[in-house]
Amino acid sequence: MHTIVTPTHTKNAPEAIGPYSQAMSIANLVFTSGAIALKPDGSFVEGDIKLQTQQALENLQAILEASNSGVECVIKTTCFLANMDDFGAFNEIYSSFFGTHKPARSTIAVKTLPKNALVEIEAIAVKKM
């Protein structure tokens, strides 16, 4: 049996800044790469954790939609914070973005993120039927 793995590419989110895809899909699952606070044109959102979290989530949403999925289809996120002191402010934006949908989540403090971002978010989602 041959399994097809499909990459996602959308201009509604920034290009990958390395040798990877914005997301990969197999069967009905979508695995996104980490999204940071880059605008679709590649410029970086300077600012606090709230602004960066909002942009990262908007990027994630665009990638999911291009993968025939959506925010409501996310089953797991992994979130990386450069400073765990930002957890409360991060959580405020994250909670507002997902609303009543509450995917499983891990939040990890890291030393440094690409572009010195304050947050990076990746997700696993199912495709819409």
mmCIF file of N, CA and C in Angstrom:
data_model
loop_
_atom_site.group_PDB
_atom_site.id
_atom_site.type_symbol
_atom_site.label_atom_id
_atom_site.label_comp_id
_atom_site.label_asym_id
_atom_site.label_seq_id
_atom_site.Cartn_x
_atom_site.Cartn_y
_atom_site.Cartn_z
ATOM 1 N N MET A 1 0.840 -1.173 0.000
ATOM 2 C CA MET A 1 0.000 0.000 0.000
ATOM 3 C C MET A 1 0.887 1.240 0.000
ATOM 4 N N HIS A 2 0.605 2.174 -0.895
ATOM 5 C CA HIS A 2 1.392 3.399 -1.029
ATOM 6 C C HIS A 2 0.684 4.543 -0.308
ATOM 7 N N THR A 3 1.369 5.169 0.621
ATOM 8 C CA THR A 3 0.813 6.291 1.367
ATOM 9 C C THR A 3 1.347 7.585 0.778
ATOM 10 N N ILE A 4 0.447 8.534 0.541
ATOM 11 C CA ILE A 4 0.846 9.807 -0.050
ATOM 12 C C ILE A 4 0.971 10.856 1.049
ATOM 13 N N VAL A 5 2.117 11.489 1.090
ATOM 14 C CA VAL A 5 2.375 12.594 2.010
ATOM 15 C C VAL A 5 2.381 13.863 1.168
ATOM 16 N N THR A 6 1.582 14.860 1.573
ATOM 17 C CA THR A 6 1.397 16.060 0.775
ATOM 18 C C THR A 6 1.859 17.297 1.534
ATOM 19 N N PRO A 7 2.743 18.111 0.947
ATOM 20 C CA PRO A 7 3.136 19.359 1.601
ATOM 21 C C PRO A 7 2.075 20.444 1.383
ATOM 22 N N THR A 8 2.032 21.389 2.290
ATOM 23 C CA THR A 8 1.151 22.552 2.169
ATOM 24 C C THR A 8 1.996 23.764 1.854
ATOM 25 N N HIS A 9 1.475 24.589 0.950
ATOM 26 C CA HIS A 9 2.094 25.878 0.673
ATOM 27 C C HIS A 9 0.996 26.908 0.484
ATOM 28 N N THR A 10 1.064 27.991 1.238
ATOM 29 C CA THR A 10 0.128 29.091 1.079
ATOM 30 C C THR A 10 0.876 30.410 1.164
ATOM 31 N N LYS A 11 0.465 31.351 0.354
ATOM 32 C CA LYS A 11 1.035 32.693 0.407
ATOM 33 C C LYS A 11 0.394 33.522 1.520
ATOM 34 N N ASN A 12 -0.610 32.967 2.209
ATOM 35 C CA ASN A 12 -1.271 33.656 3.309
ATOM 36 C C ASN A 12 -0.538 33.493 4.631
ATOM 37 N N ALA A 13 0.589 32.807 4.574
ATOM 38 C CA ALA A 13 1.478 32.649 5.731
ATOM 39 C C ALA A 13 2.899 32.803 5.205
ATOM 40 N N PRO A 14 3.841 33.122 6.077
ATOM 41 C CA PRO A 14 5.218 33.304 5.601
ATOM 42 C C PRO A 14 5.811 32.013 5.042
ATOM 43 N N GLU A 15 6.717 32.185 4.089
ATOM 44 C CA GLU A 15 7.466 31.042 3.553
ATOM 45 C C GLU A 15 8.290 30.414 4.669
ATOM 46 N N ALA A 16 8.574 29.149 4.542
ATOM 47 C CA ALA A 16 9.481 28.485 5.475
ATOM 48 C C ALA A 16 10.844 29.172 5.403
ATOM 49 N N ILE A 17 11.489 29.348 6.548
ATOM 50 C CA ILE A 17 12.795 30.012 6.568
ATOM 51 C C ILE A 17 13.944 29.004 6.597
ATOM 52 N N GLY A 18 13.636 27.794 6.207
ATOM 53 C CA GLY A 18 14.629 26.734 6.165
ATOM 54 C C GLY A 18 14.156 25.630 5.247
ATOM 55 N N PRO A 19 14.837 24.493 5.280
ATOM 56 C CA PRO A 19 14.483 23.373 4.398
ATOM 57 C C PRO A 19 13.345 22.519 4.958
ATOM 58 N N TYR A 20 12.178 23.115 5.026
ATOM 59 C CA TYR A 20 11.003 22.398 5.527
ATOM 60 C C TYR A 20 9.745 22.983 4.900
ATOM 61 N N SER A 21 8.614 22.317 5.096
ATOM 62 C CA SER A 21 7.323 22.755 4.563
ATOM 63 C C SER A 21 6.524 23.459 5.648
ATOM 64 N N GLN A 22 5.558 24.269 5.234
ATOM 65 C CA GLN A 22 4.670 24.913 6.203
ATOM 66 C C GLN A 22 3.872 23.857 6.971
ATOM 67 N N ALA A 23 3.502 22.794 6.284
ATOM 68 C CA ALA A 23 2.803 21.662 6.906
ATOM 69 C C ALA A 23 2.941 20.455 5.993
ATOM 70 N N MET A 24 2.695 19.294 6.560
ATOM 71 C CA MET A 24 2.639 18.048 5.798
ATOM 72 C C MET A 24 1.372 17.317 6.214
ATOM 73 N N SER A 25 0.715 16.713 5.219
ATOM 74 C CA SER A 25 -0.512 15.958 5.482
ATOM 75 C C SER A 25 -0.319 14.512 5.054
ATOM 76 N N ILE A 26 -0.922 13.628 5.820
ATOM 77 C CA ILE A 26 -0.981 12.225 5.469
ATOM 78 C C ILE A 26 -2.356 11.729 5.909
ATOM 79 N N ALA A 27 -3.036 11.062 5.000
ATOM 80 C CA ALA A 27 -4.423 10.630 5.247
ATOM 81 C C ALA A 27 -5.232 11.840 5.686
ATOM 82 N N ASN A 28 -5.866 11.778 6.850
ATOM 83 C CA ASN A 28 -6.682 12.907 7.294
ATOM 84 C C ASN A 28 -5.999 13.757 8.364
ATOM 85 N N LEU A 29 -4.689 13.613 8.516
ATOM 86 C CA LEU A 29 -3.951 14.367 9.527
ATOM 87 C C LEU A 29 -3.075 15.445 8.896
ATOM 88 N N VAL A 30 -2.972 16.575 9.590
ATOM 89 C CA VAL A 30 -2.118 17.694 9.184
ATOM 90 C C VAL A 30 -1.148 17.979 10.322
ATOM 91 N N PHE A 31 0.132 18.044 9.993
ATOM 92 C CA PHE A 31 1.180 18.371 10.953
ATOM 93 C C PHE A 31 1.821 19.679 10.509
ATOM 94 N N THR A 32 1.665 20.741 11.288
ATOM 95 C CA THR A 32 2.249 22.016 10.890
ATOM 96 C C THR A 32 3.657 22.155 11.440
ATOM 97 N N SER A 33 4.453 22.935 10.740
ATOM 98 C CA SER A 33 5.736 23.363 11.291
ATOM 99 C C SER A 33 5.450 24.453 12.312
ATOM 100 N N GLY A 34 6.430 24.814 13.082
ATOM 101 C CA GLY A 34 6.255 25.875 14.054
ATOM 102 C C GLY A 34 6.009 27.215 13.371
ATOM 103 N N ALA A 35 5.046 27.955 13.888
ATOM 104 C CA ALA A 35 4.719 29.281 13.362
ATOM 105 C C ALA A 35 5.199 30.323 14.364
ATOM 106 N N ILE A 36 5.948 31.297 13.852
ATOM 107 C CA ILE A 36 6.384 32.414 14.682
ATOM 108 C C ILE A 36 5.729 33.686 14.149
ATOM 109 N N ALA A 37 6.120 34.817 14.683
ATOM 110 C CA ALA A 37 5.477 36.094 14.368
ATOM 111 C C ALA A 37 6.033 36.748 13.104
ATOM 112 N N LEU A 38 6.072 35.990 12.027
ATOM 113 C CA LEU A 38 6.416 36.556 10.730
ATOM 114 C C LEU A 38 5.121 36.865 9.997
ATOM 115 N N LYS A 39 5.054 37.999 9.341
ATOM 116 C CA LYS A 39 3.907 38.309 8.488
ATOM 117 C C LYS A 39 4.072 37.536 7.181
ATOM 118 N N PRO A 40 2.992 37.372 6.422
ATOM 119 C CA PRO A 40 3.105 36.636 5.155
ATOM 120 C C PRO A 40 4.168 37.193 4.209
ATOM 121 N N ASP A 41 4.484 38.489 4.306
ATOM 122 C CA ASP A 41 5.531 39.070 3.453
ATOM 123 C C ASP A 41 6.939 38.801 3.983
ATOM 124 N N GLY A 42 7.036 38.110 5.115
ATOM 125 C CA GLY A 42 8.334 37.751 5.690
ATOM 126 C C GLY A 42 8.861 38.724 6.722
ATOM 127 N N SER A 43 8.199 39.862 6.909
ATOM 128 C CA SER A 43 8.656 40.809 7.935
ATOM 129 C C SER A 43 8.264 40.293 9.318
ATOM 130 N N PHE A 44 9.099 40.590 10.289
ATOM 131 C CA PHE A 44 8.905 40.092 11.645
ATOM 132 C C PHE A 44 8.108 41.091 12.470
ATOM 133 N N VAL A 45 7.158 40.598 13.245
ATOM 134 C CA VAL A 45 6.359 41.444 14.133
ATOM 135 C C VAL A 45 7.159 41.694 15.404
ATOM 136 N N GLU A 46 7.694 42.885 15.520
ATOM 137 C CA GLU A 46 8.366 43.270 16.766
ATOM 138 C C GLU A 46 7.271 43.589 17.767
ATOM 139 N N GLY A 47 7.533 43.378 19.003
ATOM 140 C CA GLY A 47 6.526 43.713 20.000
ATOM 141 C C GLY A 47 6.455 42.676 21.084
ATOM 142 N N ASP A 48 5.432 42.831 21.904
ATOM 143 C CA ASP A 48 5.298 41.985 23.075
ATOM 144 C C ASP A 48 4.747 40.604 22.716
ATOM 145 N N ILE A 49 4.632 39.789 23.735
ATOM 146 C CA ILE A 49 4.185 38.406 23.548
ATOM 147 C C ILE A 49 2.775 38.341 22.967
ATOM 148 N N LYS A 50 1.919 39.296 23.314
ATOM 149 C CA LYS A 50 0.547 39.267 22.798
ATOM 150 C C LYS A 50 0.521 39.476 21.287
ATOM 151 N N LEU A 51 1.252 40.460 20.789
ATOM 152 C CA LEU A 51 1.299 40.716 19.345
ATOM 153 C C LEU A 51 1.916 39.539 18.600
ATOM 154 N N GLN A 52 2.985 38.988 19.156
ATOM 155 C CA GLN A 52 3.655 37.870 18.496
ATOM 156 C C GLN A 52 2.791 36.608 18.527
ATOM 157 N N THR A 53 2.097 36.370 19.618
ATOM 158 C CA THR A 53 1.218 35.205 19.703
ATOM 159 C C THR A 53 0.088 35.322 18.686
ATOM 160 N N GLN A 54 -0.505 36.499 18.582
ATOM 161 C CA GLN A 54 -1.600 36.704 17.627
ATOM 162 C C GLN A 54 -1.136 36.417 16.198
ATOM 163 N N GLN A 55 0.041 36.924 15.817
ATOM 164 C CA GLN A 55 0.542 36.698 14.464
ATOM 165 C C GLN A 55 0.863 35.226 14.229
ATOM 166 N N ALA A 56 1.482 34.577 15.206
ATOM 167 C CA ALA A 56 1.802 33.152 15.062
ATOM 168 C C ALA A 56 0.527 32.338 14.868
ATOM 169 N N LEU A 57 -0.521 32.664 15.622
ATOM 170 C CA LEU A 57 -1.788 31.942 15.493
ATOM 171 C C LEU A 57 -2.467 32.229 14.158
ATOM 172 N N GLU A 58 -2.379 33.453 13.670
ATOM 173 C CA GLU A 58 -2.938 33.768 12.351
ATOM 174 C C GLU A 58 -2.204 32.993 11.259
ATOM 175 N N ASN A 59 -0.890 32.853 11.396
ATOM 176 C CA ASN A 59 -0.122 32.048 10.441
ATOM 177 C C ASN A 59 -0.563 30.594 10.498
ATOM 178 N N LEU A 60 -0.703 30.081 11.704
ATOM 179 C CA LEU A 60 -1.147 28.705 11.886
ATOM 180 C C LEU A 60 -2.515 28.498 11.242
ATOM 181 N N GLN A 61 -3.426 29.434 11.441
ATOM 182 C CA GLN A 61 -4.758 29.338 10.857
ATOM 183 C C GLN A 61 -4.696 29.301 9.329
ATOM 184 N N ALA A 62 -3.889 30.160 8.728
ATOM 185 C CA ALA A 62 -3.769 30.199 7.260
ATOM 186 C C ALA A 62 -3.220 28.876 6.727
ATOM 187 N N ILE A 63 -2.253 28.320 7.410
ATOM 188 C CA ILE A 63 -1.661 27.049 6.987
ATOM 189 C C ILE A 63 -2.684 25.916 7.121
ATOM 190 N N LEU A 64 -3.413 25.903 8.222
ATOM 191 C CA LEU A 64 -4.443 24.875 8.403
ATOM 192 C C LEU A 64 -5.518 24.977 7.327
ATOM 193 N N GLU A 65 -5.976 26.189 7.040
ATOM 194 C CA GLU A 65 -7.008 26.364 6.026
ATOM 195 C C GLU A 65 -6.515 25.926 4.647
ATOM 196 N N ALA A 66 -5.253 26.181 4.347
ATOM 197 C CA ALA A 66 -4.679 25.743 3.070
ATOM 198 C C ALA A 66 -4.530 24.225 3.010
ATOM 199 N N SER A 67 -4.594 23.584 4.164
ATOM 200 C CA SER A 67 -4.481 22.126 4.269
ATOM 201 C C SER A 67 -5.841 21.446 4.375
ATOM 202 N N ASN A 68 -6.926 22.195 4.091
ATOM 203 C CA ASN A 68 -8.293 21.685 4.228
ATOM 204 C C ASN A 68 -8.595 21.296 5.670
ATOM 205 N N SER A 69 -8.153 22.150 6.585
ATOM 206 C CA SER A 69 -8.398 21.960 8.007
ATOM 207 C C SER A 69 -8.798 23.317 8.573
ATOM 208 N N GLY A 70 -8.695 23.492 9.857
ATOM 209 C CA GLY A 70 -9.015 24.757 10.487
ATOM 210 C C GLY A 70 -8.706 24.720 11.966
ATOM 211 N N VAL A 71 -8.823 25.864 12.595
ATOM 212 C CA VAL A 71 -8.529 25.981 14.018
ATOM 213 C C VAL A 71 -9.400 25.020 14.834
ATOM 214 N N GLU A 72 -10.653 24.869 14.430
ATOM 215 C CA GLU A 72 -11.574 23.995 15.154
ATOM 216 C C GLU A 72 -11.228 22.513 14.986
ATOM 217 N N CYS A 73 -10.294 22.199 14.098
ATOM 218 C CA CYS A 73 -9.888 20.817 13.834
ATOM 219 C C CYS A 73 -8.571 20.446 14.531
ATOM 220 N N VAL A 74 -7.990 21.385 15.255
ATOM 221 C CA VAL A 74 -6.715 21.131 15.941
ATOM 222 C C VAL A 74 -6.956 20.179 17.102
ATOM 223 N N ILE A 75 -6.123 19.138 17.174
ATOM 224 C CA ILE A 75 -6.245 18.194 18.281
ATOM 225 C C ILE A 75 -5.112 18.344 19.298
ATOM 226 N N LYS A 76 -3.974 18.939 18.861
ATOM 227 C CA LYS A 76 -2.830 19.096 19.773
ATOM 228 C C LYS A 76 -1.968 20.251 19.308
ATOM 229 N N THR A 77 -1.540 21.085 20.231
ATOM 230 C CA THR A 77 -0.542 22.100 19.921
ATOM 231 C C THR A 77 0.665 21.901 20.830
ATOM 232 N N THR A 78 1.796 22.320 20.318
ATOM 233 C CA THR A 78 2.998 22.424 21.132
ATOM 234 C C THR A 78 3.443 23.872 21.016
ATOM 235 N N CYS A 79 3.582 24.524 22.161
ATOM 236 C CA CYS A 79 3.893 25.950 22.211
ATOM 237 C C CYS A 79 5.231 26.136 22.911
ATOM 238 N N PHE A 80 6.071 26.955 22.311
ATOM 239 C CA PHE A 80 7.397 27.226 22.837
ATOM 240 C C PHE A 80 7.472 28.696 23.223
ATOM 241 N N LEU A 81 7.840 28.980 24.466
ATOM 242 C CA LEU A 81 7.976 30.348 24.944
ATOM 243 C C LEU A 81 9.422 30.633 25.302
ATOM 244 N N ALA A 82 9.906 31.795 24.875
ATOM 245 C CA ALA A 82 11.267 32.198 25.213
ATOM 246 C C ALA A 82 11.364 32.600 26.686
ATOM 247 N N ASN A 83 10.231 32.959 27.297
ATOM 248 C CA ASN A 83 10.223 33.382 28.688
ATOM 249 C C ASN A 83 8.906 32.932 29.326
ATOM 250 N N MET A 84 8.986 32.022 30.274
ATOM 251 C CA MET A 84 7.776 31.508 30.905
ATOM 252 C C MET A 84 7.047 32.584 31.706
ATOM 253 N N ASP A 85 7.695 33.709 31.974
ATOM 254 C CA ASP A 85 7.001 34.833 32.613
ATOM 255 C C ASP A 85 5.913 35.391 31.695
ATOM 256 N N ASP A 86 5.977 35.096 30.399
ATOM 257 C CA ASP A 86 4.972 35.549 29.430
ATOM 258 C C ASP A 86 3.769 34.615 29.349
ATOM 259 N N PHE A 87 3.750 33.557 30.146
ATOM 260 C CA PHE A 87 2.715 32.535 30.033
ATOM 261 C C PHE A 87 1.302 33.116 30.159
ATOM 262 N N GLY A 88 1.067 33.974 31.123
ATOM 263 C CA GLY A 88 -0.267 34.538 31.332
ATOM 264 C C GLY A 88 -0.752 35.339 30.136
ATOM 265 N N ALA A 89 0.087 36.226 29.622
ATOM 266 C CA ALA A 89 -0.282 37.047 28.463
ATOM 267 C C ALA A 89 -0.448 36.179 27.217
ATOM 268 N N PHE A 90 0.437 35.206 27.038
ATOM 269 C CA PHE A 90 0.324 34.252 25.926
ATOM 270 C C PHE A 90 -1.003 33.511 26.018
ATOM 271 N N ASN A 91 -1.310 33.007 27.196
ATOM 272 C CA ASN A 91 -2.512 32.214 27.404
ATOM 273 C C ASN A 91 -3.772 33.029 27.117
ATOM 274 N N GLU A 92 -3.753 34.315 27.424
ATOM 275 C CA GLU A 92 -4.901 35.190 27.164
ATOM 276 C C GLU A 92 -5.227 35.236 25.667
ATOM 277 N N ILE A 93 -4.206 35.432 24.828
ATOM 278 C CA ILE A 93 -4.413 35.488 23.374
ATOM 279 C C ILE A 93 -4.775 34.108 22.840
ATOM 280 N N TYR A 94 -4.058 33.081 23.271
ATOM 281 C CA TYR A 94 -4.303 31.708 22.836
ATOM 282 C C TYR A 94 -5.743 31.302 23.147
ATOM 283 N N SER A 95 -6.185 31.557 24.369
ATOM 284 C CA SER A 95 -7.537 31.199 24.795
ATOM 285 C C SER A 95 -8.587 31.929 23.974
ATOM 286 N N SER A 96 -8.372 33.201 23.720
ATOM 287 C CA SER A 96 -9.305 33.993 22.919
ATOM 288 C C SER A 96 -9.374 33.456 21.486
ATOM 289 N N PHE A 97 -8.239 33.078 20.945
ATOM 290 C CA PHE A 97 -8.158 32.588 19.568
ATOM 291 C C PHE A 97 -8.926 31.278 19.396
ATOM 292 N N PHE A 98 -8.730 30.339 20.314
ATOM 293 C CA PHE A 98 -9.380 29.032 20.198
ATOM 294 C C PHE A 98 -10.812 29.027 20.736
ATOM 295 N N GLY A 99 -11.178 30.002 21.547
ATOM 296 C CA GLY A 99 -12.535 30.077 22.075
ATOM 297 C C GLY A 99 -12.885 28.856 22.908
ATOM 298 N N THR A 100 -14.031 28.247 22.617
ATOM 299 C CA THR A 100 -14.467 27.090 23.399
ATOM 300 C C THR A 100 -13.757 25.796 22.995
ATOM 301 N N HIS A 101 -13.071 25.820 21.842
ATOM 302 C CA HIS A 101 -12.301 24.646 21.409
ATOM 303 C C HIS A 101 -11.009 24.607 22.220
ATOM 304 N N LYS A 102 -10.746 23.508 22.855
ATOM 305 C CA LYS A 102 -9.571 23.400 23.722
ATOM 306 C C LYS A 102 -8.740 22.175 23.348
ATOM 307 N N PRO A 103 -7.841 22.341 22.335
ATOM 308 C CA PRO A 103 -6.998 21.202 21.970
ATOM 309 C C PRO A 103 -6.037 20.840 23.102
ATOM 310 N N ALA A 104 -5.563 19.609 23.083
ATOM 311 C CA ALA A 104 -4.503 19.227 24.012
ATOM 312 C C ALA A 104 -3.306 20.137 23.731
ATOM 313 N N ARG A 105 -2.494 20.421 24.756
ATOM 314 C CA ARG A 105 -1.405 21.372 24.558
ATOM 315 C C ARG A 105 -0.251 21.075 25.492
ATOM 316 N N SER A 106 0.948 21.290 24.976
ATOM 317 C CA SER A 106 2.155 21.329 25.794
ATOM 318 C C SER A 106 2.753 22.709 25.613
ATOM 319 N N THR A 107 3.254 23.291 26.695
ATOM 320 C CA THR A 107 3.929 24.590 26.618
ATOM 321 C C THR A 107 5.296 24.418 27.254
ATOM 322 N N ILE A 108 6.321 24.771 26.482
ATOM 323 C CA ILE A 108 7.692 24.500 26.868
ATOM 324 C C ILE A 108 8.497 25.790 26.840
ATOM 325 N N ALA A 109 9.294 26.030 27.874
ATOM 326 C CA ALA A 109 10.217 27.165 27.873
ATOM 327 C C ALA A 109 11.478 26.754 27.124
ATOM 328 N N VAL A 110 11.940 27.627 26.243
ATOM 329 C CA VAL A 110 13.142 27.359 25.466
ATOM 330 C C VAL A 110 14.106 28.528 25.606
ATOM 331 N N LYS A 111 15.354 28.282 25.297
ATOM 332 C CA LYS A 111 16.363 29.330 25.427
ATOM 333 C C LYS A 111 16.240 30.374 24.324
ATOM 334 N N THR A 112 16.134 29.930 23.075
ATOM 335 C CA THR A 112 16.088 30.850 21.941
ATOM 336 C C THR A 112 15.219 30.249 20.845
ATOM 337 N N LEU A 113 14.477 31.120 20.146
ATOM 338 C CA LEU A 113 13.653 30.712 19.007
ATOM 339 C C LEU A 113 14.164 31.410 17.753
ATOM 340 N N PRO A 114 13.816 30.905 16.563
ATOM 341 C CA PRO A 114 14.237 31.574 15.332
ATOM 342 C C PRO A 114 13.840 33.055 15.338
ATOM 343 N N LYS A 115 14.708 33.892 14.803
ATOM 344 C CA LYS A 115 14.482 35.343 14.723
ATOM 345 C C LYS A 115 14.343 35.986 16.099
ATOM 346 N N ASN A 116 14.776 35.276 17.148
ATOM 347 C CA ASN A 116 14.600 35.719 18.534
ATOM 348 C C ASN A 116 13.129 35.969 18.886
ATOM 349 N N ALA A 117 12.256 35.182 18.280
ATOM 350 C CA ALA A 117 10.828 35.274 18.563
ATOM 351 C C ALA A 117 10.570 34.953 20.036
ATOM 352 N N LEU A 118 9.459 35.447 20.525
ATOM 353 C CA LEU A 118 9.057 35.179 21.906
ATOM 354 C C LEU A 118 8.200 33.925 22.010
ATOM 355 N N VAL A 119 7.616 33.491 20.867
ATOM 356 C CA VAL A 119 6.719 32.340 20.868
ATOM 357 C C VAL A 119 6.783 31.626 19.526
ATOM 358 N N GLU A 120 6.613 30.324 19.567
ATOM 359 C CA GLU A 120 6.464 29.496 18.363
ATOM 360 C C GLU A 120 5.401 28.456 18.674
ATOM 361 N N ILE A 121 4.505 28.217 17.707
ATOM 362 C CA ILE A 121 3.387 27.295 17.924
ATOM 363 C C ILE A 121 3.285 26.336 16.740
ATOM 364 N N GLU A 122 3.187 25.035 17.042
ATOM 365 C CA GLU A 122 2.943 24.028 16.015
ATOM 366 C C GLU A 122 1.688 23.262 16.388
ATOM 367 N N ALA A 123 1.099 22.602 15.396
ATOM 368 C CA ALA A 123 -0.168 21.910 15.657
ATOM 369 C C ALA A 123 -0.284 20.612 14.880
ATOM 370 N N ILE A 124 -1.119 19.744 15.402
ATOM 371 C CA ILE A 124 -1.586 18.550 14.706
ATOM 372 C C ILE A 124 -3.099 18.712 14.607
ATOM 373 N N ALA A 125 -3.632 18.524 13.412
ATOM 374 C CA ALA A 125 -5.072 18.713 13.191
ATOM 375 C C ALA A 125 -5.594 17.622 12.266
ATOM 376 N N VAL A 126 -6.894 17.492 12.223
ATOM 377 C CA VAL A 126 -7.540 16.622 11.250
ATOM 378 C C VAL A 126 -8.080 17.479 10.114
ATOM 379 N N LYS A 127 -8.215 16.863 8.949
ATOM 380 C CA LYS A 127 -8.799 17.563 7.821
ATOM 381 C C LYS A 127 -10.313 17.598 7.970
ATOM 382 N N LYS A 128 -10.930 18.596 7.364
ATOM 383 C CA LYS A 128 -12.384 18.700 7.374
ATOM 384 C C LYS A 128 -12.951 17.618 6.464
ATOM 385 N N MET A 129 -14.080 17.102 6.823
ATOM 386 C CA MET A 129 -14.739 16.068 6.016
ATOM 387 C C MET A 129 -15.569 16.699 4.932
#
